[in-house]
Each structure stands twice: as C-alpha cells, then as structure tokens.
Amino acid sequence: MRVLMLCNTRYQILNAINAKMTLFVDDCVDFICISEAEDINRLTERIRELNIFNKVLRVKQKKVNVHAYLKNIVSGKKNDAGLCEVIKNTFLDVCSSINAKKEDDLLVELVDGYSKGDYKQYSKILANCGTEIVNTIYRLVKEDKNKCELAILDEGVNSYVVADWGSFGTVADSAYLYEPVLCTSGIKKLYTLPKIENPDIKKAVVHVFGWDNEVRSINNSIVIFEQPYRRMPKYFFGGVGCKILRKILYNSYKKHLRDSIQFDHQEMLISYIGNYKTRTEKFIKYHPASFDTDEYDWKNQIKQMQIYKTPWEVQLLNSENDNNICVTVGSTAACTTEIFNNSNNNNKYIFLFDIYRQEFEIEDAKYEFFLNMKRHKPNKVFMPRSIQELDKILSDLLIAQESVAKPTTTA
C-alpha cells in the first residue's frame, strides 16, 4: 500500500515515526513536513536520515510579506528581509491570488519535490490540520472520486473531538489514535496507535528531536499544567483615551476581557494549590505561549519546571513521570500526558474548570471528551465542582500517593 503522511507539529512528526515503525512497516510511506517552524530544514534532514520513509519532502519557506513582517516586529523576532523586499513579496502574493493556479499546480509550488498528480498514487493519507496544503489535497481527492482513505493522525485532544481532516467541513474517513475508546468525534473507523515502548522507536525519535541530558524525572509530586490566559493589557486602562480605544478596538477588548477573567480564576485556583499544606513537592509546567510569569502570585509556593528544548512528549518517553497528581483547569497537555504515556503509569488527573464552568467556557465537544475520559478512567480522572470537593480529592489522592511512592528525582 502507498501511504502519505502530512505533519504540521512536532507531536505529529513523532506519531508519524511511530505509525511507520509499527503499523506501516511493510508499506511504502512518503512524508511531507508542512510546518513552517524555523528549524524545519534540520528536522526534515534528520527524518530523512532515519531511512524509514520512501520520500521525505517539506513545504517551501514562504517569503516574508507585510503581515509576517509586522507579526515579527510585534513578537520581537528579527526580520531578515528589508522593507522593499517585503513590499515586493506582498505585491507578488496579491498577483498570485488574483491569478489563481490550479490546485495540483499549487501543490507543486508549495512543496519541494512534489510532482503534479502525485496525490493519485496514495491509498491512504494521514493528516490533521487546516493548512492550505492539507485542504488542497482534500479537494483534489474528493473531486477525483478515487478510493483514497483520509485518516486523522493523533494530534492531541482535538483529534478525539473533531472529525475534520483539515479545515471545517473536511470530514475524515478514519483516525489513528492512542486511545480510540476516548474518541467522541463520531468517526466510526478507528485504529489503535501503539504506545511507544520499543527502544528502536525511542532511538529514532531522539535522533530527530535531540535529547537534553539535563532532563530529570518527576515522581510523587503535584504537577500543575498552566494555560496561557492573559491579563488585560494596560493600554485598555486609564482615562478618556483608553475609553475611546476600547470602543475602537471593541472586539479585541471583549476578547481580552474574557481572557483576563479566565486568568484571574486560574490564578485563584493555582494559588489555592500552592498554599495547600502538604510535604509533597509542587511543580508548575508553563504553557509555551505564556509570558510575564514572574508576576504570578504563586511563584513562591510552586517550583517552576525547567524549560527544555526537547518537546514534552519526548521527555515523557525518556524520563520517568509517575505517581504524580496532575492538576489543570483544562490543559490538553495534561490529557496528552495520560494518553501518550505508558499504560502502567499511576498518575492522577484533576480538571478544575467545573469549579468555575461559566467563566472557563469549555467547548461542549471538549467537555464531552473530559466526561468520556472520566467515565473510562474513574480512578484516575477527577472533576471537582467546588473548592470543598477539590480539597477532599486532593487529601485522598495525597494519602494514596504516599502509599505507593517511588524513588523521587527533581525536575
């Protein structure tokens, strides 16, 4: 069978390597890295060095236009292109959108090494993201009416709750998931992606992503997974000028207001955990998108988990993470820790969003996923609805944790 895997994130790349080395060992599998990350060239080359894929291709780096130029300025990143070059690139983008190319020609333009009509040779294509390339391949396959199976490749919680293969409306035929029993998307054809325990697969993953020898195991601890809610920006506070600005940027102000309410409630809950009387060590894993973490009230009660270049899932593969009480409002990284981790772990998970359900605005589909996770793992997943209930759950879990304590190392 001829298979194509399209990967946009590091987690998907890791899962593609796992799928190829377990489920598609004897199949001819091509790989396209469609991420626009800064280290895409290095990642692609290391994937190629594994010699497990038939072809390893990558998306061509986009030239910097005005939008990307301004985005880099706002985020503090260096702009390698000059302003004249940026204006020229923007003009060419506009011309290209006016003179729309045929979709197969567009793939030739976007992907290094792709040849016209290549999509027709595949019996199965695995992907899961709404990029231009994925959506284009979806339209080509559907218009061609061939029998190619479009499958979702596990990309975290969304893969379990949404049936879209690319952008909204691109329905997948099947899904490859670590724990199909947790799927609530309605997809009928589900395959089990094996948990990574094979040393050869671990070695391949480390070859691609590298390994930081400083990474330490975490056992017998409380681990808090923070989410990147943000305070209200200061430019919305103040006198008449700020009131005018709030009216001009009303939609932005409304979004920041909602975000700041969630920030405040998360801060209250994490501060409660930080002040909880126990000898158990407490760590916090900040979301990669979080910033200004020094301002948080809990900084003195909870140790910050070290930030490594190695992706979180690669850390889970190569270090021990067991007998922990993982606490979060509703972090998908906490869910991934359970779904991706080895089946014998003794971790417990407390999701806090039900304490302030109205403020945390969890989507119905994700809420159903959390409920389903609790149904299938009643001794591991807890969803308190009040501080009093949280207190009781924490007390019981800490007693249980102490009774099966493992040798402790620090992060």
Short mmCIF file of C-alpha atoms in Angstrom, two decimals:
data_model
loop_
_atom_site.label_atom_id
_atom_site.label_comp_id
_atom_site.label_asym_id
_atom_site.label_seq_id
_atom_site.Cartn_x
_atom_site.Cartn_y
_atom_site.Cartn_z
CA MET A 1 0.00 0.00 0.00
CA ARG A 2 1.21 3.53 -0.80
CA VAL A 3 0.69 5.96 2.11
CA LEU A 4 1.29 9.69 2.59
CA MET A 5 1.78 11.35 5.99
CA LEU A 6 1.42 15.14 6.31
CA CYS A 7 2.77 16.54 9.60
CA ASN A 8 2.48 20.08 10.93
CA THR A 9 3.66 19.78 14.56
CA ARG A 10 6.43 18.02 16.45
CA TYR A 11 3.89 15.77 18.15
CA GLN A 12 2.51 14.70 14.77
CA ILE A 13 6.03 14.04 13.46
CA LEU A 14 6.70 11.84 16.49
CA ASN A 15 3.44 9.97 15.90
CA ALA A 16 4.19 9.55 12.18
CA ILE A 17 7.53 7.91 13.05
CA ASN A 18 5.71 5.60 15.49
CA ALA A 19 2.98 4.73 12.95
CA LYS A 20 5.53 3.94 10.22
CA MET A 21 7.63 1.71 12.51
CA THR A 22 4.64 -0.22 13.90
CA LEU A 23 1.57 -0.14 11.63
CA PHE A 24 3.08 0.58 8.21
CA VAL A 25 6.35 -1.37 8.42
CA ASP A 26 5.96 -3.06 5.01
CA ASP A 27 4.16 -0.18 3.26
CA CYS A 28 5.69 2.46 1.01
CA VAL A 29 5.22 5.65 3.03
CA ASP A 30 6.01 9.19 1.88
CA PHE A 31 6.36 12.01 4.40
CA ILE A 32 5.76 15.74 3.93
CA CYS A 33 6.71 18.16 6.71
CA ILE A 34 4.26 21.05 6.29
CA SER A 35 5.39 23.01 9.33
CA GLU A 36 6.85 26.48 8.83
CA ALA A 37 8.93 26.28 12.02
CA GLU A 38 12.35 27.92 11.96
CA ASP A 39 14.15 24.58 12.28
CA ILE A 40 12.18 22.80 9.54
CA ASN A 41 15.31 22.17 7.42
CA ARG A 42 17.12 20.47 10.31
CA LEU A 43 14.06 18.40 11.27
CA THR A 44 13.45 17.28 7.69
CA GLU A 45 17.08 16.25 7.24
CA ARG A 46 17.05 14.21 10.45
CA ILE A 47 13.80 12.48 9.44
CA ARG A 48 15.41 11.64 6.09
CA GLU A 49 18.42 10.14 7.91
CA LEU A 50 16.15 7.57 9.61
CA ASN A 51 15.74 5.80 6.23
CA ILE A 52 12.26 4.59 7.13
CA PHE A 53 10.26 6.72 4.65
CA ASN A 54 10.29 6.34 0.88
CA LYS A 55 10.38 10.10 0.27
CA VAL A 56 10.78 12.94 2.75
CA LEU A 57 9.59 16.30 1.43
CA ARG A 58 8.98 19.67 3.04
CA VAL A 59 6.94 22.78 2.42
CA LYS A 60 8.85 25.62 0.81
CA GLN A 61 9.61 28.50 3.12
CA LYS A 62 7.25 31.40 2.45
CA LYS A 63 8.77 34.73 1.61
CA VAL A 64 8.13 37.42 4.22
CA ASN A 65 5.16 39.66 3.34
CA VAL A 66 3.82 42.72 5.18
CA HIS A 67 1.67 40.60 7.52
CA ALA A 68 4.61 38.37 8.55
CA TYR A 69 6.91 41.41 8.79
CA LEU A 70 4.60 43.21 11.25
CA LYS A 71 3.96 40.00 13.18
CA ASN A 72 7.73 39.58 13.69
CA ILE A 73 8.02 43.16 14.94
CA VAL A 74 5.18 42.70 17.45
CA SER A 75 6.63 39.39 18.74
CA GLY A 76 10.16 40.79 18.96
CA LYS A 77 11.58 38.49 16.28
CA LYS A 78 14.29 39.62 13.87
CA ASN A 79 13.22 40.45 10.29
CA ASP A 80 15.82 39.16 7.81
CA ALA A 81 14.04 40.77 4.84
CA GLY A 82 14.22 44.51 4.19
CA LEU A 83 11.11 46.65 3.78
CA CYS A 84 11.47 46.93 -0.03
CA GLU A 85 11.70 43.16 -0.35
CA VAL A 86 8.67 42.74 1.93
CA ILE A 87 6.57 45.12 -0.20
CA LYS A 88 7.65 43.26 -3.36
CA ASN A 89 6.71 39.88 -1.80
CA THR A 90 3.32 41.24 -0.75
CA PHE A 91 2.66 42.53 -4.28
CA LEU A 92 3.55 39.09 -5.74
CA ASP A 93 1.20 37.41 -3.21
CA VAL A 94 -1.67 39.64 -4.31
CA CYS A 95 -0.94 38.93 -8.00
CA SER A 96 -0.81 35.20 -7.26
CA SER A 97 -4.21 35.26 -5.50
CA ILE A 98 -5.76 37.12 -8.44
CA ASN A 99 -4.30 34.69 -10.99
CA ALA A 100 -5.36 31.59 -9.08
CA LYS A 101 -3.47 28.42 -10.01
CA LYS A 102 -4.99 25.01 -10.49
CA GLU A 103 -4.85 23.16 -7.20
CA ASP A 104 -2.36 20.50 -8.30
CA ASP A 105 -0.08 23.22 -9.70
CA LEU A 106 -0.39 24.96 -6.33
CA LEU A 107 0.99 21.87 -4.56
CA VAL A 108 3.96 21.82 -6.95
CA GLU A 109 4.61 25.43 -6.00
CA LEU A 110 4.22 24.87 -2.24
CA VAL A 111 6.06 21.58 -1.68
CA ASP A 112 9.70 20.90 -2.56
CA GLY A 113 9.93 17.69 -4.62
CA TYR A 114 6.18 17.28 -5.25
CA SER A 115 5.22 16.36 -8.82
CA LYS A 116 1.90 17.02 -10.48
CA GLY A 117 -0.63 14.25 -9.86
CA ASP A 118 1.35 12.63 -7.01
CA TYR A 119 -1.74 12.56 -4.78
CA LYS A 120 -3.37 9.96 -7.09
CA GLN A 121 -0.91 7.20 -6.15
CA TYR A 122 -1.88 7.02 -2.45
CA SER A 123 -4.36 4.55 -0.93
CA LYS A 124 -4.27 6.35 2.41
CA ILE A 125 -3.29 9.86 3.53
CA LEU A 126 -2.78 10.71 7.23
CA ALA A 127 -3.00 14.33 8.40
CA ASN A 128 -4.84 16.60 10.80
CA CYS A 129 -4.56 20.38 10.40
CA GLY A 130 -6.24 23.11 8.40
CA THR A 131 -3.28 24.27 6.31
CA GLU A 132 -3.51 25.26 2.66
CA ILE A 133 -1.71 22.08 1.58
CA VAL A 134 -3.98 19.71 3.55
CA ASN A 135 -7.16 21.43 2.34
CA THR A 136 -5.93 21.41 -1.27
CA ILE A 137 -5.19 17.66 -1.17
CA TYR A 138 -8.63 17.07 0.38
CA ARG A 139 -10.37 18.86 -2.52
CA LEU A 140 -8.27 17.05 -5.13
CA VAL A 141 -9.00 13.62 -3.65
CA LYS A 142 -12.74 14.31 -3.35
CA GLU A 143 -13.01 15.80 -6.86
CA ASP A 144 -11.11 12.87 -8.32
CA LYS A 145 -13.52 10.46 -6.59
CA ASN A 146 -10.77 7.90 -6.00
CA LYS A 147 -10.85 5.46 -3.10
CA CYS A 148 -8.11 7.12 -1.08
CA GLU A 149 -8.80 6.89 2.69
CA LEU A 150 -8.30 10.20 4.50
CA ALA A 151 -7.26 9.46 8.07
CA ILE A 152 -6.63 11.67 11.12
CA LEU A 153 -3.22 11.17 12.76
CA ASP A 154 -3.29 11.73 16.53
CA GLU A 155 -2.56 15.41 17.27
CA GLY A 156 -3.83 15.60 20.81
CA VAL A 157 -7.32 16.23 22.19
CA ASN A 158 -8.76 17.82 19.01
CA SER A 159 -8.14 14.55 17.15
CA TYR A 160 -10.59 12.89 19.55
CA VAL A 161 -13.36 15.50 19.45
CA VAL A 162 -13.38 16.85 15.87
CA ALA A 163 -13.99 14.82 12.70
CA ASP A 164 -12.46 17.47 10.41
CA TRP A 165 -9.45 16.24 8.43
CA GLY A 166 -8.31 19.75 7.54
CA SER A 167 -10.35 22.93 7.94
CA PHE A 168 -14.01 22.90 8.96
CA GLY A 169 -16.10 20.67 6.68
CA THR A 170 -13.28 18.35 5.54
CA VAL A 171 -14.60 15.14 7.10
CA ALA A 172 -12.11 12.32 7.77
CA ASP A 173 -12.81 8.67 6.91
CA SER A 174 -10.87 7.25 9.86
CA ALA A 175 -8.50 8.09 12.72
CA TYR A 176 -5.28 6.67 14.21
CA LEU A 177 -5.41 7.35 17.96
CA TYR A 178 -3.53 6.15 21.05
CA GLU A 179 -6.79 5.54 22.91
CA PRO A 180 -9.68 5.20 20.41
CA VAL A 181 -12.11 4.43 23.26
CA LEU A 182 -11.87 8.12 24.27
CA CYS A 183 -12.93 9.37 20.81
CA THR A 184 -16.18 11.39 20.78
CA SER A 185 -15.96 12.82 17.23
CA GLY A 186 -18.33 10.27 15.68
CA ILE A 187 -15.72 8.78 13.31
CA LYS A 188 -16.58 5.10 13.01
CA LYS A 189 -13.35 3.65 11.62
CA LEU A 190 -10.74 3.85 14.39
CA TYR A 191 -7.25 2.35 14.54
CA THR A 192 -5.12 1.98 17.67
CA LEU A 193 -1.75 3.71 17.51
CA PRO A 194 0.56 1.60 19.75
CA LYS A 195 2.11 3.28 22.79
CA ILE A 196 5.84 3.84 22.26
CA GLU A 197 7.77 1.25 24.23
CA ASN A 198 10.07 -0.13 21.51
CA PRO A 199 13.68 1.08 22.12
CA ASP A 200 14.27 1.44 18.36
CA ILE A 201 11.37 3.88 18.04
CA LYS A 202 12.61 5.87 21.05
CA LYS A 203 16.05 5.99 19.45
CA ALA A 204 14.56 7.26 16.16
CA VAL A 205 12.59 9.96 17.99
CA VAL A 206 15.67 11.15 19.88
CA HIS A 207 17.63 11.24 16.60
CA VAL A 208 15.08 13.64 15.12
CA PHE A 209 14.42 15.89 18.13
CA GLY A 210 17.61 15.51 20.13
CA TRP A 211 17.78 14.87 23.85
CA ASP A 212 18.71 17.20 26.67
CA ASN A 213 20.64 15.17 29.27
CA GLU A 214 19.62 17.72 31.91
CA VAL A 215 16.01 16.48 31.83
CA ARG A 216 15.07 14.85 35.13
CA SER A 217 12.23 12.55 36.10
CA ILE A 218 9.32 13.74 38.22
CA ASN A 219 7.68 11.30 40.62
CA ASN A 220 5.43 11.59 43.69
CA SER A 221 4.68 15.27 43.06
CA ILE A 222 1.85 17.67 42.30
CA VAL A 223 2.33 18.88 38.72
CA ILE A 224 0.27 21.89 37.59
CA PHE A 225 -0.32 22.42 33.88
CA GLU A 226 -0.85 26.15 33.40
CA GLN A 227 -2.84 27.57 30.47
CA PRO A 228 -1.91 30.79 28.61
CA TYR A 229 -4.71 33.07 29.80
CA ARG A 230 -3.55 36.70 29.90
CA ARG A 231 -4.15 39.78 31.99
CA MET A 232 -5.97 42.73 30.47
CA PRO A 233 -3.37 44.85 28.54
CA LYS A 234 -2.52 48.08 30.34
CA TYR A 235 -3.38 50.22 27.32
CA PHE A 236 -7.08 49.46 27.94
CA PHE A 237 -6.91 51.08 31.41
CA GLY A 238 -6.87 54.78 32.25
CA GLY A 239 -8.69 57.94 31.26
CA VAL A 240 -10.75 59.15 28.32
CA GLY A 241 -8.17 57.99 25.75
CA CYS A 242 -8.43 54.40 26.94
CA LYS A 243 -12.24 54.51 26.86
CA ILE A 244 -12.09 55.67 23.24
CA LEU A 245 -9.57 52.92 22.45
CA ARG A 246 -11.91 50.32 23.99
CA LYS A 247 -14.67 51.46 21.64
CA ILE A 248 -12.43 51.48 18.55
CA LEU A 249 -10.98 48.04 19.40
CA TYR A 250 -14.18 46.69 20.91
CA ASN A 251 -13.83 43.09 19.65
CA SER A 252 -10.23 42.93 20.83
CA TYR A 253 -11.21 44.45 24.19
CA LYS A 254 -14.03 41.91 24.58
CA LYS A 255 -11.61 39.02 23.88
CA HIS A 256 -9.04 40.39 26.36
CA LEU A 257 -11.77 40.89 28.97
CA ARG A 258 -12.86 37.26 28.66
CA ASP A 259 -9.22 36.13 28.78
CA SER A 260 -8.45 38.23 31.87
CA ILE A 261 -11.46 36.79 33.75
CA GLN A 262 -10.17 33.29 33.00
CA PHE A 263 -6.66 34.39 34.04
CA ASP A 264 -7.95 35.62 37.41
CA HIS A 265 -9.87 32.41 38.10
CA GLN A 266 -6.94 30.22 37.09
CA GLU A 267 -4.68 32.28 39.37
CA MET A 268 -7.07 31.77 42.30
CA LEU A 269 -7.18 28.02 41.76
CA ILE A 270 -3.41 27.59 41.33
CA SER A 271 -2.76 29.80 44.37
CA TYR A 272 -5.07 27.51 46.33
CA ILE A 273 -2.96 24.51 45.26
CA GLY A 274 0.22 26.44 46.06
CA ASN A 275 -0.98 27.19 49.60
CA TYR A 276 -2.28 23.65 50.20
CA LYS A 277 -0.48 22.22 53.25
CA THR A 278 1.50 19.14 52.23
CA ARG A 279 5.09 17.89 52.20
CA THR A 280 4.65 16.84 48.57
CA GLU A 281 6.71 18.87 46.11
CA LYS A 282 4.76 21.09 43.71
CA PHE A 283 5.84 21.92 40.17
CA ILE A 284 4.24 24.08 37.52
CA LYS A 285 4.60 23.45 33.80
CA TYR A 286 4.01 26.72 31.98
CA HIS A 287 2.38 26.72 28.57
CA PRO A 288 4.91 27.65 25.81
CA ALA A 289 2.78 30.70 24.93
CA SER A 290 2.79 32.10 28.48
CA PHE A 291 4.82 35.17 29.39
CA ASP A 292 5.38 37.53 32.36
CA THR A 293 5.22 34.50 34.65
CA ASP A 294 7.15 36.36 37.37
CA GLU A 295 4.02 38.40 38.10
CA TYR A 296 2.01 35.39 39.21
CA ASP A 297 1.05 35.19 42.89
CA TRP A 298 2.00 31.53 43.20
CA LYS A 299 5.65 31.92 42.17
CA ASN A 300 6.99 31.47 45.76
CA GLN A 301 4.94 28.37 46.64
CA ILE A 302 5.48 26.30 43.49
CA LYS A 303 8.69 25.32 41.71
CA GLN A 304 8.84 26.18 38.03
CA MET A 305 9.54 23.12 35.92
CA GLN A 306 12.66 23.67 33.85
CA ILE A 307 12.05 24.56 30.21
CA TYR A 308 13.90 22.30 27.79
CA LYS A 309 14.27 22.43 24.02
CA THR A 310 13.13 18.82 23.86
CA PRO A 311 9.34 18.51 23.23
CA TRP A 312 7.29 17.47 26.26
CA GLU A 313 6.27 14.11 24.74
CA VAL A 314 9.92 13.23 24.03
CA GLN A 315 10.65 13.99 27.70
CA LEU A 316 7.87 11.59 28.70
CA LEU A 317 9.44 8.87 26.54
CA ASN A 318 12.92 9.18 28.02
CA SER A 319 12.36 10.11 31.66
CA GLU A 320 10.08 8.85 34.38
CA ASN A 321 6.82 10.66 35.10
CA ASP A 322 4.84 8.56 37.53
CA ASN A 323 2.71 8.63 40.68
CA ASN A 324 2.02 12.34 40.19
CA ILE A 325 -1.15 14.32 40.80
CA CYS A 326 -1.58 16.42 37.66
CA VAL A 327 -3.76 19.49 38.19
CA THR A 328 -5.06 21.84 35.48
CA VAL A 329 -8.04 23.95 34.51
CA GLY A 330 -8.36 22.02 31.26
CA SER A 331 -4.94 21.73 29.64
CA THR A 332 -4.80 19.42 26.63
CA ALA A 333 -1.12 18.78 27.51
CA ALA A 334 -2.28 17.09 30.71
CA CYS A 335 -4.61 14.87 28.65
CA THR A 336 -1.80 14.07 26.24
CA THR A 337 0.40 13.10 29.20
CA GLU A 338 -2.12 10.38 30.08
CA ILE A 339 -2.99 9.33 26.52
CA PHE A 340 0.60 9.22 25.28
CA ASN A 341 2.30 7.91 28.43
CA ASN A 342 2.89 4.20 29.06
CA SER A 343 -0.19 2.28 30.13
CA ASN A 344 1.16 1.34 33.57
CA ASN A 345 1.63 4.84 34.97
CA ASN A 346 -0.01 5.68 38.29
CA ASN A 347 -0.66 9.38 37.58
CA LYS A 348 -3.94 11.00 38.62
CA TYR A 349 -5.59 14.00 36.91
CA ILE A 350 -7.71 16.77 38.41
CA PHE A 351 -9.51 19.09 35.96
CA LEU A 352 -10.68 22.30 37.64
CA PHE A 353 -12.90 24.00 35.04
CA ASP A 354 -16.15 22.74 36.59
CA ILE A 355 -15.49 24.86 39.71
CA TYR A 356 -15.95 27.98 37.54
CA ARG A 357 -17.61 26.40 34.49
CA GLN A 358 -19.34 29.60 33.37
CA GLU A 359 -16.09 31.60 33.34
CA PHE A 360 -13.88 28.97 31.69
CA GLU A 361 -16.07 28.50 28.60
CA ILE A 362 -15.02 24.93 27.77
CA GLU A 363 -16.43 23.96 24.36
CA ASP A 364 -19.20 21.35 24.51
CA ALA A 365 -17.20 18.88 22.38
CA LYS A 366 -14.16 19.13 24.67
CA TYR A 367 -16.33 18.92 27.78
CA GLU A 368 -17.81 15.69 26.44
CA PHE A 369 -14.26 14.40 25.89
CA PHE A 370 -13.33 15.13 29.52
CA LEU A 371 -16.50 13.38 30.71
CA ASN A 372 -15.70 10.40 28.50
CA MET A 373 -12.15 10.31 29.87
CA LYS A 374 -13.57 10.29 33.41
CA ARG A 375 -16.02 7.50 32.51
CA HIS A 376 -13.24 5.26 31.16
CA LYS A 377 -10.68 6.17 33.86
CA PRO A 378 -12.80 6.70 37.00
CA ASN A 379 -9.87 6.02 39.34
CA LYS A 380 -7.53 8.39 37.50
CA VAL A 381 -9.62 11.39 36.36
CA PHE A 382 -11.42 13.76 38.74
CA MET A 383 -13.57 16.83 38.02
CA PRO A 384 -14.46 18.64 41.27
CA ARG A 385 -17.34 21.13 41.22
CA SER A 386 -16.35 23.11 44.31
CA ILE A 387 -13.28 24.04 46.36
CA GLN A 388 -14.55 21.76 49.13
CA GLU A 389 -14.72 18.82 46.73
CA LEU A 390 -11.23 19.69 45.41
CA ASP A 391 -9.93 19.70 48.99
CA LYS A 392 -11.35 16.21 49.64
CA ILE A 393 -9.99 14.79 46.35
CA LEU A 394 -6.52 16.24 46.98
CA SER A 395 -6.44 14.88 50.52
CA ASP A 396 -7.42 11.35 49.40
CA LEU A 397 -5.00 11.32 46.45
CA LEU A 398 -2.06 12.51 48.55
CA ILE A 399 -2.64 9.68 51.03
CA ALA A 400 -2.83 7.16 48.19
CA GLN A 401 0.24 8.69 46.52
CA GLU A 402 2.34 8.28 49.67
CA SER A 403 1.41 4.62 49.99
CA VAL A 404 2.93 3.76 46.57
CA ALA A 405 5.72 6.35 46.48
CA LYS A 406 8.54 5.75 44.01
CA PRO A 407 12.18 6.94 44.25
CA THR A 408 12.00 10.72 43.85
CA THR A 409 14.04 12.85 41.48
CA THR A 410 13.53 16.52 40.73
CA ALA A 411 12.80 18.43 37.53
#
